Amino acid sequence: MTRVVDSYELSPLQAGLLFQALHETDPATYVEQVVVTLNEEVDVARLLGAWQDLVQRHAILRTRFRWAGLAQPVQEVIDHARMPVEGRIEGERARGFDLGEAPLMRLALAGNTMVWTLHHLLLDGHGRARLLQELFDLYDGTKLAQPRPYRDYIEWLRTLDK
């Protein structure tokens, strides 16, 4: 059973993206893809394990969004989310996401190509690059320091003079 372990407001950027996404008719809008060509043979089970470790390390990767009947939208972090893995790449972006269900990302593996499809509500370009570095560090067995929670960023935003 899925359990909510944290809930907090959206960043201003997330609030704007959520508003736009809810009014968009094309489900692929705000869906991003990162395509990685794997240049060496990969242990698929180890790679998927590294992805799952990444999902558990970062609350934002286990986040869903709630807005119906609320004065302000919130993001809810669930205790555990499985990274969906597809065997096909075609059409992944066009499928879109249900913003109320975590995770808002999935993985497709085909040959030596890995496609990470995610909703822009989760990450920006810098964040995606950092997470990919962490993914390959985890794959290599590197012990990583505990990351700062995304909640800390939201709390910091509250302190700014608007």
mmCIF file of C-alpha atoms in Angstrom:
data_model
loop_
_atom_site.group_PDB
_atom_site.id
_atom_site.type_symbol
_atom_site.label_atom_id
_atom_site.label_comp_id
_atom_site.label_asym_id
_atom_site.label_seq_id
_atom_site.Cartn_x
_atom_site.Cartn_y
_atom_site.Cartn_z
ATOM 1 C CA MET A 1 0.000 0.000 0.000
ATOM 2 C CA THR A 2 1.284 3.453 -0.931
ATOM 3 C CA ARG A 3 1.734 5.824 1.989
ATOM 4 C CA VAL A 4 2.277 9.598 1.840
ATOM 5 C CA VAL A 5 5.372 10.454 3.903
ATOM 6 C CA ASP A 6 5.536 14.194 3.227
ATOM 7 C CA SER A 7 3.475 16.952 1.662
ATOM 8 C CA TYR A 8 4.345 20.570 0.886
ATOM 9 C CA GLU A 9 3.641 23.441 -1.455
ATOM 10 C CA LEU A 10 4.979 23.678 -4.986
ATOM 11 C CA SER A 11 7.822 25.914 -6.060
ATOM 12 C CA PRO A 12 6.654 28.881 -8.170
ATOM 13 C CA LEU A 13 8.008 27.163 -11.292
ATOM 14 C CA GLN A 14 6.197 23.933 -10.455
ATOM 15 C CA ALA A 15 2.957 25.841 -9.805
ATOM 16 C CA GLY A 16 3.192 27.476 -13.224
ATOM 17 C CA LEU A 17 4.013 24.186 -14.957
ATOM 18 C CA LEU A 18 1.156 22.403 -13.197
ATOM 19 C CA PHE A 19 -1.288 25.124 -14.220
ATOM 20 C CA GLN A 20 -0.118 24.939 -17.832
ATOM 21 C CA ALA A 21 -0.060 21.129 -17.896
ATOM 22 C CA LEU A 22 -3.620 20.896 -16.574
ATOM 23 C CA HIS A 23 -4.854 23.160 -19.357
ATOM 24 C CA GLU A 24 -2.830 21.558 -22.136
ATOM 25 C CA THR A 25 -4.550 19.174 -24.548
ATOM 26 C CA ASP A 26 -1.377 17.444 -25.772
ATOM 27 C CA PRO A 27 -0.207 14.916 -23.125
ATOM 28 C CA ALA A 28 3.386 15.168 -24.413
ATOM 29 C CA THR A 29 3.690 18.839 -23.479
ATOM 30 C CA TYR A 30 6.149 19.235 -20.574
ATOM 31 C CA VAL A 31 7.269 15.630 -20.986
ATOM 32 C CA GLU A 32 11.002 15.400 -21.471
ATOM 33 C CA GLN A 33 13.275 12.626 -22.573
ATOM 34 C CA VAL A 34 16.905 11.951 -21.908
ATOM 35 C CA VAL A 35 18.424 9.522 -24.398
ATOM 36 C CA VAL A 36 21.640 7.788 -23.363
ATOM 37 C CA THR A 37 23.694 5.568 -25.629
ATOM 38 C CA LEU A 38 25.385 2.959 -23.474
ATOM 39 C CA ASN A 39 28.830 2.433 -24.988
ATOM 40 C CA GLU A 40 29.685 -0.679 -23.034
ATOM 41 C CA GLU A 41 27.825 -3.821 -22.115
ATOM 42 C CA VAL A 42 25.536 -3.118 -19.195
ATOM 43 C CA ASP A 43 24.327 -5.419 -16.464
ATOM 44 C CA VAL A 44 20.620 -4.646 -16.854
ATOM 45 C CA ALA A 45 19.667 -5.951 -13.401
ATOM 46 C CA ARG A 46 22.357 -3.794 -11.798
ATOM 47 C CA LEU A 47 21.274 -0.772 -13.846
ATOM 48 C CA LEU A 48 17.648 -1.196 -12.821
ATOM 49 C CA GLY A 49 18.765 -1.612 -9.207
ATOM 50 C CA ALA A 50 20.694 1.661 -9.461
ATOM 51 C CA TRP A 51 17.578 3.380 -10.834
ATOM 52 C CA GLN A 52 15.516 2.039 -7.947
ATOM 53 C CA ASP A 53 18.141 3.240 -5.456
ATOM 54 C CA LEU A 54 18.001 6.673 -7.096
ATOM 55 C CA VAL A 55 14.209 6.778 -6.778
ATOM 56 C CA GLN A 56 14.460 5.963 -3.065
ATOM 57 C CA ARG A 57 17.250 8.537 -2.492
ATOM 58 C CA HIS A 58 15.318 11.489 -3.911
ATOM 59 C CA ALA A 59 11.841 12.395 -2.705
ATOM 60 C CA ILE A 60 11.116 14.385 -5.873
ATOM 61 C CA LEU A 61 11.292 11.112 -7.838
ATOM 62 C CA ARG A 62 8.511 9.702 -5.624
ATOM 63 C CA THR A 63 6.327 12.792 -5.869
ATOM 64 C CA ARG A 64 2.791 13.182 -7.143
ATOM 65 C CA PHE A 65 0.665 16.316 -7.307
ATOM 66 C CA ARG A 66 -2.751 17.094 -5.803
ATOM 67 C CA TRP A 67 -4.889 20.086 -6.696
ATOM 68 C CA ALA A 68 -8.582 19.118 -6.855
ATOM 69 C CA GLY A 69 -10.576 20.696 -4.040
ATOM 70 C CA LEU A 70 -7.512 22.384 -2.524
ATOM 71 C CA ALA A 71 -6.916 26.110 -2.054
ATOM 72 C CA GLN A 72 -3.320 25.589 -3.224
ATOM 73 C CA PRO A 73 -1.825 22.577 -5.031
ATOM 74 C CA VAL A 74 0.551 20.382 -3.045
ATOM 75 C CA GLN A 75 3.147 17.818 -3.871
ATOM 76 C CA GLU A 76 3.000 14.562 -1.967
ATOM 77 C CA VAL A 77 5.949 12.261 -1.487
ATOM 78 C CA ILE A 78 5.091 8.589 -1.281
ATOM 79 C CA ASP A 79 7.159 6.078 0.661
ATOM 80 C CA HIS A 80 8.017 3.828 -2.255
ATOM 81 C CA ALA A 81 7.716 4.011 -6.025
ATOM 82 C CA ARG A 82 8.816 1.504 -8.654
ATOM 83 C CA MET A 83 10.507 2.867 -11.747
ATOM 84 C CA PRO A 84 8.393 1.584 -14.663
ATOM 85 C CA VAL A 85 10.520 -0.062 -17.332
ATOM 86 C CA GLU A 86 9.399 -0.445 -20.919
ATOM 87 C CA GLY A 87 10.894 -2.566 -23.658
ATOM 88 C CA ARG A 88 10.033 -0.139 -26.418
ATOM 89 C CA ILE A 89 11.038 3.429 -27.090
ATOM 90 C CA GLU A 90 8.511 4.510 -29.726
ATOM 91 C CA GLY A 91 5.660 6.600 -28.415
ATOM 92 C CA GLU A 92 7.007 6.987 -24.891
ATOM 93 C CA ARG A 93 6.881 10.783 -24.883
ATOM 94 C CA ALA A 94 3.381 10.933 -26.375
ATOM 95 C CA ARG A 95 1.934 8.800 -23.564
ATOM 96 C CA GLY A 96 2.216 11.631 -21.059
ATOM 97 C CA PHE A 97 1.648 11.132 -17.329
ATOM 98 C CA ASP A 98 -1.107 11.146 -14.755
ATOM 99 C CA LEU A 99 0.182 13.957 -12.513
ATOM 100 C CA GLY A 100 -1.608 12.471 -9.529
ATOM 101 C CA GLU A 101 0.380 9.219 -9.669
ATOM 102 C CA ALA A 102 4.052 8.756 -8.803
ATOM 103 C CA PRO A 103 6.515 8.262 -10.263
ATOM 104 C CA LEU A 104 6.189 10.812 -13.035
ATOM 105 C CA MET A 105 8.881 9.088 -15.036
ATOM 106 C CA ARG A 106 9.662 5.801 -16.709
ATOM 107 C CA LEU A 107 12.543 4.079 -18.398
ATOM 108 C CA ALA A 108 12.811 2.342 -21.754
ATOM 109 C CA LEU A 109 15.683 0.062 -22.671
ATOM 110 C CA ALA A 110 16.274 -1.126 -26.199
ATOM 111 C CA GLY A 111 19.631 -2.530 -27.203
ATOM 112 C CA ASN A 112 22.303 -0.077 -26.109
ATOM 113 C CA THR A 113 19.845 2.820 -25.784
ATOM 114 C CA MET A 114 18.310 3.994 -22.530
ATOM 115 C CA VAL A 115 15.483 6.535 -22.665
ATOM 116 C CA TRP A 116 14.444 8.269 -19.449
ATOM 117 C CA THR A 117 11.051 9.915 -19.886
ATOM 118 C CA LEU A 118 9.915 12.316 -17.168
ATOM 119 C CA HIS A 119 7.592 15.216 -16.512
ATOM 120 C CA HIS A 120 9.244 18.629 -16.286
ATOM 121 C CA LEU A 121 7.465 19.205 -12.940
ATOM 122 C CA LEU A 122 10.163 17.032 -11.354
ATOM 123 C CA LEU A 123 13.462 18.396 -12.599
ATOM 124 C CA ASP A 124 15.248 20.990 -14.649
ATOM 125 C CA GLY A 125 18.207 20.310 -16.948
ATOM 126 C CA HIS A 126 20.816 20.714 -14.215
ATOM 127 C CA GLY A 127 18.948 18.321 -11.938
ATOM 128 C CA ARG A 128 18.658 15.706 -14.681
ATOM 129 C CA ALA A 129 22.407 15.822 -15.321
ATOM 130 C CA ARG A 130 23.198 15.455 -11.614
ATOM 131 C CA LEU A 131 20.842 12.513 -11.251
ATOM 132 C CA LEU A 132 22.348 10.737 -14.249
ATOM 133 C CA GLN A 133 25.792 11.137 -12.672
ATOM 134 C CA GLU A 134 24.424 9.679 -9.435
ATOM 135 C CA LEU A 135 22.815 6.832 -11.366
ATOM 136 C CA PHE A 136 26.111 5.766 -12.891
ATOM 137 C CA ASP A 137 27.920 6.234 -9.571
ATOM 138 C CA LEU A 138 25.357 3.935 -7.942
ATOM 139 C CA TYR A 139 25.730 1.477 -10.826
ATOM 140 C CA ASP A 140 29.491 1.449 -10.177
ATOM 141 C CA GLY A 141 28.901 0.781 -6.484
ATOM 142 C CA THR A 142 29.996 4.206 -5.240
ATOM 143 C CA LYS A 143 28.744 5.107 -1.774
ATOM 144 C CA LEU A 144 27.021 8.479 -1.989
ATOM 145 C CA ALA A 145 26.351 11.011 0.738
ATOM 146 C CA GLN A 146 22.726 11.508 1.654
ATOM 147 C CA PRO A 147 21.161 14.205 -0.584
ATOM 148 C CA ARG A 148 19.464 17.296 0.786
ATOM 149 C CA PRO A 149 15.710 16.882 0.697
ATOM 150 C CA TYR A 150 13.770 18.852 -1.918
ATOM 151 C CA ARG A 151 11.642 20.063 0.970
ATOM 152 C CA ASP A 152 14.659 22.140 2.112
ATOM 153 C CA TYR A 153 14.508 24.048 -1.178
ATOM 154 C CA ILE A 154 10.781 24.698 -0.747
ATOM 155 C CA GLU A 155 11.395 25.894 2.823
ATOM 156 C CA TRP A 156 14.192 28.183 1.597
ATOM 157 C CA LEU A 157 11.853 29.681 -1.022
ATOM 158 C CA ARG A 158 9.454 30.620 1.776
ATOM 159 C CA THR A 159 12.143 32.795 3.374
ATOM 160 C CA LEU A 160 12.659 34.955 0.280
ATOM 161 C CA ASP A 161 11.250 38.447 0.080
ATOM 162 C CA LYS A 162 8.608 38.259 -2.632
#
